[in-house]
Amino acid sequence: MQLHFSPSMRSITISSSNGFIDLMKIKVAARHISYRTVFHTILVLAFLLPFVFILTAVVTLEGVNKCSSFDCLGRRLGPRLLGRVDDSGRLVRDFYKILNQVNTEEIPADLKLPDSFNKLVSEMKNNQYDARTFAFMLRAMMENFEKEIRESKFAELMNKHFAASSVPKGIHCLSLRLTDEYSSNAHARKQLPPPELLPLLSDNSYHHFILSTDNILAASVVVASAVQSSLKPEKIVFHVITDKKTYAGMHSWFALNPVSPAIVEVKGVHQFDWLTRENVPVLEAVENQNGIRDYYHGNHLAGANLSATTPRTFASKLQARSPKYISLLNHLRIYIPELFPNLDKVVFLDDDVVIQRDLSPLWDIDLGGKVNGAVLTCKGEDEWVMSKRFRNYFNFSHPLVAKNLDPEECAWAYGMNIFDLSAWRKTNIRETYHSWLKENLKSNLTIWKLGTLPPALIAFKGHVHPIDPSWHMLGLGYQNNTNLESVERAAVIHYNGQSKPWLQIGFEHLRPFWTKYVNYSNDFVRNCHIMDS
């Protein structure tokens, strides 16, 4: 930057260093401006102009100023130099105010909603909606979307419930083919176990397992996994109980696929002399009462207020209405002391478990005079699975429940239990079980809804000995986020819930723990197209 004084000292020119652009010209009138004033003016300008150029350079580098004129620069820098602030904060506050107002008012009945966000934006541009109309449209669209999502979720839960309650085609095929084999193949009808091993069925030096099921494939996995995981398979005796229609097929499977050196006995409920109508009158009522059958087999949406129900609660209610809960096979566990009068200690297993570790140490656990060794389900790492107390199973608004039970009492798990039958026979557990079943029937199922565990929680009250949770891991049939490292460490994993590993709705990442024990080379399995997935 250069300063040029005219010879007469009547004008001063401020120009760029190349001399081509005059930035400022000051004419000095001798009569009005003294040399001292001119000198002071020059000093002030010489002081201010470098700062103007520096500020211009900074704004340019920041990408704010893309203009070449001082006029544009002034428009850019003016609000900053004058201390003006962005109005976006005020606009947001105003919009919040409008949203709050709209949230408390009724949506106009004649309001037409676009189908998508893009259409909403297009209509806003074309119709110049005000903020209030936009807020109403936004609220209405969100409520519609929420309603559709809820309806889809409930429909998904219903479909999942029907899938869980049905028998897969491959498993049904397996049962039919094995039943046919029983009638045509003498090897499929051979005695189980052989006559020379019959005394071992009541030998208490052996480890006796009891399994009650009508699912042949599931039973094969339970037995195979127990035998393969055992350090002493020659000490294992399995007592498999099934219903009359499945007995021939179940017998055929274990006759044609022995698990030597372990011993397997297969018995149908019709082969137990003790299971008479006189001994199980309540269970006959459970199976035959029309109201009960309608509850488990009828329309599960009838009378359901879905608007006041969360999907998780609805899922729990559907699970409680599984038809298996009125099956005699599911209640047989309460009669084990009578069905096996010569046994002292047994391990009871559900058909949706897999054994991954030697279970012989269970027989060495001192139950301290208690009847039932079980894993407690009120505490654990998985807060969803291991958070069950009596309040989760019983209706505490019922006076009988409120009077006799504590809502905070810890629940325990069925599915892998060590039963001391000698201690059990000295109690009134079976009578208590029957008594509460009768009360629940009288009250039209208002005391509890979920199957066999609630009456067992009451009947075994005071007779449960807690065992280490690593013996029995639950939730693989309904907890998708199950920790795989915990699964691998558990002695027994339990697919309790709707997503059984033999169903299409089973969790893919948890299924391999079960399928590794399926004999896919078996001709019956192959011919029924039960494929390894």
XYZ file of C-alpha atoms in Angstrom:
533
model
C 0.000 0.000 0.000
C 1.331 3.480 -0.970
C 0.464 7.087 -0.098
C 0.842 9.780 -2.813
C 0.825 13.502 -1.961
C 0.105 15.981 -4.728
C 2.720 18.711 -5.222
C 0.278 21.288 -3.884
C -0.524 19.119 -0.913
C -4.211 19.557 -1.806
C -4.886 15.829 -2.347
C -3.682 12.496 -1.017
C -4.135 9.183 -2.865
C -3.999 5.730 -1.186
C -3.244 3.040 -3.777
C -2.244 -0.599 -3.989
C 1.369 -1.540 -4.243
C 1.169 -1.955 -8.043
C -0.251 1.490 -8.445
C -3.118 0.534 -10.742
C -6.009 0.629 -8.312
C -6.865 3.682 -6.330
C -8.326 2.666 -3.092
C -9.045 6.103 -1.662
C -8.462 9.723 -2.697
C -8.726 12.579 -0.224
C -8.940 16.163 -1.412
C -7.660 18.718 0.987
C -9.187 22.150 0.993
C -6.646 24.607 2.274
C -9.221 26.876 3.771
C -10.948 24.226 5.893
C -8.410 21.500 6.754
C -5.086 22.222 8.319
C -1.960 20.230 7.629
C -2.115 18.939 11.207
C -5.628 17.510 10.583
C -4.511 15.900 7.369
C -1.555 14.354 9.085
C -3.708 12.898 11.878
C -6.193 11.547 9.342
C -3.418 9.822 7.456
C -2.139 8.249 10.668
C -5.605 6.890 11.559
C -6.147 5.446 8.102
C -2.690 3.933 8.059
C -3.559 2.229 11.349
C -7.036 0.917 10.397
C -6.570 -0.241 6.825
C -4.188 -3.152 7.589
C -6.830 -4.587 9.943
C -9.489 -4.316 7.238
C -7.302 -6.258 4.818
C -6.430 -8.875 7.429
C -10.120 -9.398 8.272
C -10.956 -9.662 4.578
C -8.283 -12.332 4.127
C -9.558 -14.340 7.106
C -13.152 -14.279 5.867
C -12.014 -15.342 2.406
C -10.013 -18.274 3.790
C -13.022 -19.412 5.821
C -15.109 -19.530 2.644
C -17.575 -16.944 3.895
C -16.647 -14.114 1.561
C -16.705 -15.027 -2.104
C -17.233 -11.452 -3.291
C -14.673 -8.992 -4.731
C -16.333 -5.779 -3.609
C -16.396 -3.954 -0.295
C -20.172 -3.795 -0.556
C -20.415 -7.595 -0.467
C -17.886 -7.712 2.336
C -19.997 -5.301 4.333
C -23.095 -7.450 3.892
C -21.148 -10.477 5.096
C -19.362 -8.877 8.005
C -21.996 -6.395 9.062
C -24.088 -8.727 11.249
C -20.948 -10.041 12.941
C -19.480 -6.621 13.593
C -22.844 -5.388 14.917
C -23.219 -8.425 17.250
C -26.249 -9.983 15.589
C -26.904 -13.704 16.322
C -28.450 -16.635 14.396
C -32.269 -16.866 14.636
C -32.350 -20.703 14.380
C -32.585 -21.125 18.160
C -35.694 -18.962 18.328
C -37.242 -20.844 15.393
C -36.678 -24.198 17.127
C -38.269 -22.904 20.335
C -41.274 -21.653 18.411
C -41.648 -25.019 16.676
C -41.475 -26.867 20.029
C -44.265 -24.613 21.250
C -46.418 -25.453 18.231
C -45.751 -29.205 18.649
C -46.808 -29.068 22.303
C -50.020 -27.271 21.372
C -50.828 -29.741 18.604
C -50.145 -32.699 20.908
C -53.033 -31.686 23.192
C -55.575 -31.067 20.427
C -57.668 -33.350 18.260
C -56.401 -34.087 14.767
C -58.778 -32.505 12.193
C -61.036 -35.153 10.684
C -60.639 -33.788 7.165
C -56.835 -33.820 7.278
C -55.467 -35.742 4.292
C -52.207 -37.531 4.991
C -49.472 -38.233 2.447
C -48.156 -41.775 2.151
C -44.493 -40.932 2.564
C -42.088 -38.282 3.755
C -41.243 -37.290 0.169
C -44.909 -36.626 -0.563
C -45.154 -34.616 2.635
C -42.285 -32.376 1.531
C -43.817 -32.015 -1.933
C -47.197 -30.989 -0.500
C -45.511 -28.521 1.836
C -43.895 -26.817 -1.147
C -46.999 -26.820 -3.333
C -49.602 -25.823 -0.724
C -47.458 -23.533 1.455
C -48.664 -25.136 4.705
C -48.149 -23.166 7.899
C -46.195 -24.669 10.816
C -49.370 -25.685 12.680
C -50.748 -27.680 9.741
C -47.354 -29.300 9.223
C -47.229 -30.299 12.909
C -50.705 -31.858 12.699
C -49.729 -33.836 9.598
C -46.490 -34.994 11.208
C -48.305 -36.167 14.337
C -51.031 -37.977 12.369
C -48.477 -39.731 10.152
C -46.445 -40.861 13.177
C -49.547 -42.229 14.925
C -50.581 -44.122 11.790
C -47.118 -45.623 11.424
C -47.056 -46.648 15.104
C -50.451 -48.306 14.737
C -49.356 -50.232 11.652
C -46.149 -51.361 13.362
C -48.074 -52.575 16.432
C -50.568 -54.474 14.274
C -47.725 -56.069 12.318
C -45.974 -57.047 15.535
C -49.103 -58.684 16.975
C -49.710 -60.514 13.678
C -46.106 -61.736 13.760
C -46.562 -62.994 17.330
C -49.751 -64.837 16.377
C -48.058 -66.488 13.399
C -45.124 -67.455 15.602
C -47.518 -68.947 18.153
C -49.217 -71.078 15.501
C -45.831 -72.174 14.143
C -44.657 -73.151 17.626
C -47.844 -75.125 18.304
C -47.717 -77.088 15.062
C -45.780 -80.250 14.269
C -43.241 -79.798 11.434
C -43.881 -81.998 8.428
C -40.527 -83.744 8.737
C -41.072 -84.714 12.383
C -44.608 -85.917 11.633
C -43.226 -87.979 8.746
C -40.583 -89.485 11.040
C -43.235 -90.601 13.527
C -45.423 -92.167 10.809
C -42.576 -94.038 9.117
C -41.215 -95.393 12.395
C -44.707 -96.467 13.463
C -45.084 -98.339 10.193
C -41.663 -99.901 10.752
C -42.792 -101.120 14.179
C -45.598 -103.129 12.595
C -43.502 -104.618 9.795
C -40.012 -105.051 11.277
C -39.373 -107.448 14.138
C -36.116 -105.650 15.021
C -38.104 -102.464 15.643
C -40.261 -104.380 18.138
C -37.479 -105.986 20.129
C -37.685 -105.623 23.871
C -36.121 -102.512 25.404
C -33.936 -103.128 27.238
C -33.066 -106.802 26.623
C -34.366 -109.203 29.314
C -30.946 -109.655 30.892
C -30.727 -105.878 31.565
C -34.187 -105.445 33.078
C -32.919 -105.534 36.704
C -30.847 -102.417 35.974
C -34.030 -100.385 35.477
C -34.441 -100.266 39.256
C -30.772 -100.409 40.279
C -30.035 -97.237 42.280
C -26.287 -97.517 41.668
C -27.014 -96.331 38.114
C -27.823 -92.780 36.999
C -31.485 -92.699 36.034
C -32.841 -90.029 33.676
C -36.561 -89.508 33.028
C -37.802 -87.936 29.797
C -41.472 -87.388 28.955
C -42.184 -86.469 25.312
C -44.049 -87.261 22.085
C -41.289 -85.771 19.893
C -39.073 -88.605 18.616
C -36.403 -86.363 17.091
C -36.140 -84.236 20.244
C -35.909 -87.359 22.414
C -33.091 -88.713 20.244
C -31.101 -85.492 20.759
C -31.575 -85.496 24.537
C -30.443 -89.108 24.870
C -27.563 -88.813 22.370
C -26.217 -85.623 23.939
C -26.371 -87.111 27.455
C -24.558 -90.276 26.435
C -21.905 -88.508 24.346
C -21.208 -85.972 27.108
C -20.988 -88.541 29.894
C -17.727 -89.778 31.395
C -19.538 -92.970 32.426
C -22.116 -93.742 29.701
C -22.308 -97.346 30.886
C -23.950 -96.067 34.107
C -26.764 -94.232 32.290
C -30.354 -95.506 32.234
C -32.965 -93.500 30.307
C -36.674 -93.918 31.036
C -38.533 -92.410 28.054
C -42.272 -91.922 28.570
C -44.541 -91.111 25.624
C -48.220 -91.194 24.698
C -50.048 -94.095 23.107
C -50.037 -92.754 19.536
C -46.261 -92.126 19.581
C -45.220 -95.247 21.499
C -44.622 -97.514 18.457
C -42.535 -94.914 16.613
C -40.523 -94.012 19.734
C -39.846 -97.670 20.479
C -38.758 -98.275 16.876
C -36.245 -95.417 16.969
C -34.395 -96.599 20.068
C -34.658 -100.272 19.055
C -33.076 -99.530 15.664
C -30.649 -96.875 16.987
C -29.210 -98.195 20.266
C -27.046 -95.860 22.368
C -24.871 -98.573 23.870
C -23.463 -98.828 26.473
C -26.302 -96.747 27.918
C -29.690 -98.371 28.563
C -32.995 -97.020 27.223
C -36.491 -97.996 28.307
C -39.521 -96.739 26.357
C -42.967 -96.827 27.983
C -46.341 -95.452 26.944
C -48.657 -93.803 29.477
C -51.088 -96.621 28.760
C -48.545 -99.111 30.143
C -48.454 -97.643 33.666
C -50.946 -99.408 35.889
C -50.895 -96.529 38.366
C -52.154 -93.939 35.849
C -55.855 -94.558 36.326
C -58.743 -92.101 36.355
C -58.965 -92.480 40.112
C -55.383 -91.297 40.591
C -55.409 -88.416 38.097
C -58.986 -87.040 38.103
C -57.890 -83.413 37.980
C -55.777 -83.940 34.876
C -58.669 -85.639 33.132
C -60.776 -82.575 33.898
C -58.022 -80.295 32.551
C -57.926 -82.196 29.268
C -61.659 -82.600 28.772
C -63.308 -79.435 30.140
C -64.636 -77.435 27.185
C -63.761 -74.061 28.671
C -60.167 -75.141 29.214
C -59.836 -76.576 25.733
C -61.283 -73.411 24.211
C -58.769 -71.331 26.141
C -55.810 -73.292 24.757
C -57.156 -74.116 21.289
C -59.607 -71.273 20.598
C -59.350 -67.758 19.179
C -56.511 -66.105 21.080
C -57.499 -62.616 19.891
C -61.083 -62.805 21.132
C -61.562 -60.365 23.994
C -57.957 -59.208 23.878
C -57.500 -55.447 24.271
C -54.422 -55.043 22.079
C -54.397 -51.255 22.420
C -53.664 -51.618 26.135
C -51.226 -54.521 25.745
C -47.541 -54.411 24.920
C -46.183 -56.925 22.375
C -43.999 -58.486 25.079
C -46.995 -59.033 27.386
C -49.033 -60.429 24.510
C -46.180 -62.827 23.652
C -46.124 -64.074 27.251
C -49.874 -64.629 27.196
C -49.641 -66.576 23.942
C -46.890 -68.755 25.341
C -49.095 -69.485 28.345
C -51.794 -70.753 25.979
C -49.688 -73.441 24.353
C -51.766 -76.631 23.968
C -48.930 -78.661 25.520
C -49.924 -77.317 28.939
C -53.065 -79.454 29.006
C -51.211 -82.570 27.882
C -50.953 -85.437 30.348
C -47.306 -85.877 29.328
C -46.554 -82.394 30.617
C -48.063 -83.148 34.023
C -46.521 -86.598 34.456
C -43.498 -85.203 36.310
C -45.618 -84.721 39.433
C -46.215 -88.512 39.523
C -42.602 -89.689 39.197
C -42.412 -91.211 42.725
C -45.458 -93.371 41.966
C -44.410 -94.280 38.420
C -40.950 -95.394 39.559
C -41.497 -96.752 43.061
C -38.112 -98.522 43.257
C -35.927 -95.515 42.409
C -34.421 -93.185 45.013
C -32.887 -90.379 42.960
C -33.481 -89.326 39.351
C -32.753 -86.442 37.000
C -35.771 -85.182 35.113
C -35.194 -83.632 31.652
C -37.445 -81.719 29.276
C -37.325 -82.697 25.598
C -36.004 -79.271 24.506
C -32.671 -79.527 26.321
C -29.172 -80.462 25.202
C -26.621 -81.978 27.595
C -23.108 -80.639 27.069
C -21.312 -81.888 30.172
C -21.123 -85.002 32.308
C -24.118 -84.927 34.685
C -23.009 -87.707 37.035
C -21.927 -85.161 39.737
C -25.616 -84.262 40.161
C -26.130 -87.528 42.050
C -23.449 -86.445 44.525
C -25.189 -83.183 45.448
C -26.493 -83.214 49.005
C -30.023 -81.799 48.783
C -30.147 -81.409 52.571
C -33.400 -83.310 52.915
C -35.070 -81.287 50.160
C -36.902 -82.915 47.264
C -36.077 -80.795 44.243
C -32.596 -79.626 43.185
C -33.198 -76.760 40.750
C -31.680 -73.555 39.408
C -33.316 -70.422 40.833
C -34.518 -67.963 38.195
C -34.731 -64.686 40.141
C -31.131 -63.576 39.688
C -28.460 -63.864 37.017
C -26.620 -62.050 34.252
C -29.546 -62.157 31.830
C -32.094 -59.829 33.431
C -34.885 -60.923 31.097
C -34.518 -64.672 31.530
C -33.333 -64.723 35.146
C -35.774 -62.307 36.742
C -38.693 -64.567 37.601
C -40.480 -64.341 40.925
C -43.910 -65.513 42.025
C -45.441 -62.207 40.877
C -44.548 -63.205 37.292
C -46.719 -66.331 37.458
C -49.644 -65.635 39.772
C -52.547 -63.195 39.915
C -52.013 -61.498 43.277
C -55.346 -59.692 43.030
C -56.939 -63.080 43.720
C -57.602 -63.342 47.493
C -56.396 -66.949 47.720
C -53.076 -66.029 46.115
C -52.635 -62.843 48.149
C -53.274 -64.766 51.359
C -50.950 -67.736 50.765
C -48.109 -66.568 48.515
C -45.329 -63.973 48.578
C -44.967 -62.052 45.281
C -41.217 -61.589 45.871
C -40.476 -65.274 46.430
C -37.901 -66.595 43.982
C -39.037 -68.954 41.235
C -37.062 -71.939 39.978
C -36.735 -73.767 36.667
C -38.298 -76.957 35.381
C -36.440 -78.846 32.653
C -33.379 -80.151 34.479
C -34.139 -81.184 38.032
C -32.555 -83.645 40.437
C -35.360 -85.285 42.442
C -34.865 -87.138 45.727
C -37.782 -89.555 45.411
C -37.275 -91.014 48.877
C -37.771 -87.584 50.436
C -40.605 -86.801 48.032
C -42.660 -89.803 49.120
C -42.727 -88.412 52.664
C -44.443 -85.184 51.577
C -47.879 -84.112 50.357
C -46.533 -82.453 47.195
C -48.886 -84.313 44.846
C -51.936 -83.522 46.972
C -51.020 -79.826 47.131
C -50.552 -79.801 43.355
C -54.017 -81.334 42.802
C -55.625 -78.973 45.300
C -54.377 -75.831 43.603
C -55.244 -77.199 40.154
C -58.835 -77.656 41.348
C -58.930 -74.098 42.719
C -57.650 -72.698 39.447
C -60.287 -74.617 37.506
C -63.006 -73.349 39.858
C -61.837 -69.764 39.370
C -61.842 -70.136 35.570
C -58.039 -69.948 35.355
C -57.822 -66.629 37.202
C -55.135 -67.787 39.670
C -52.541 -68.484 36.981
C -52.372 -69.059 33.240
C -49.043 -70.690 32.525
C -49.165 -74.502 32.432
C -47.437 -76.781 34.904
C -44.859 -74.564 36.590
C -47.179 -72.392 38.754
C -48.831 -75.296 40.607
C -45.390 -76.879 40.991
C -44.015 -73.627 42.473
C -46.693 -73.919 45.158
C -46.485 -77.698 45.643
C -42.678 -77.705 46.027
C -42.695 -74.631 48.300
C -40.144 -75.324 51.028
C -38.828 -78.415 49.225
C -36.373 -76.802 46.762
C -32.580 -76.908 47.066
C -30.812 -74.318 44.853
C -28.076 -75.656 42.567
C -25.402 -73.758 40.654
C -26.826 -71.879 37.606
C -24.099 -73.346 35.371
C -25.946 -76.670 35.506
C -28.971 -75.331 33.648
C -29.052 -72.373 31.221
C -32.486 -71.182 30.161
C -34.025 -68.920 27.539
C -32.592 -70.257 24.271
C -36.123 -70.496 22.875
C -37.037 -66.844 23.386
C -33.887 -64.826 24.094
C -32.239 -63.962 20.789
C -29.369 -62.143 22.514
C -28.216 -65.176 24.467
C -24.497 -64.992 25.211
C -22.766 -67.733 23.198
C -19.860 -68.065 25.636
C -22.330 -68.759 28.447
C -24.085 -71.318 26.230
C -20.824 -73.157 25.609
C -20.020 -73.279 29.343
C -23.423 -74.525 30.512
C -23.895 -78.185 31.416
C -27.475 -78.215 30.110
C -28.927 -75.667 27.693
C -32.684 -75.282 27.543
C -34.620 -74.062 24.488
C -37.644 -73.128 26.582
C -39.905 -70.754 24.681
C -41.480 -70.821 21.233
C -38.333 -70.819 19.086
C -37.479 -74.500 19.321
C -34.382 -75.570 17.399
C -36.348 -78.045 15.248
C -38.690 -75.279 14.038
C -38.121 -72.769 11.246
C -38.606 -69.986 13.801
C -35.662 -71.226 15.860
C -32.712 -68.860 16.262
C -30.121 -69.678 13.608
C -27.061 -68.929 15.763
C -28.346 -71.153 18.601
C -29.553 -74.078 16.475
C -26.097 -75.688 15.882
C -25.814 -76.576 19.578
C -28.832 -78.839 19.022
C -28.322 -80.081 15.446
C -24.848 -81.459 16.224
C -26.605 -84.360 17.964
C -29.096 -85.121 15.161
C -28.224 -88.272 13.220
C -28.621 -86.918 9.682
C -27.160 -90.098 8.186
C -30.151 -92.099 9.442
C -32.359 -93.345 6.604
C -35.595 -92.283 8.290
C -34.250 -88.779 8.923
C -33.050 -88.481 5.325
C -36.257 -89.837 3.800
C -38.322 -87.355 5.819
C -36.100 -84.538 4.557
C -35.028 -83.426 7.989
C -32.002 -81.538 6.769
C -29.121 -79.982 8.688
C -29.627 -76.230 8.509
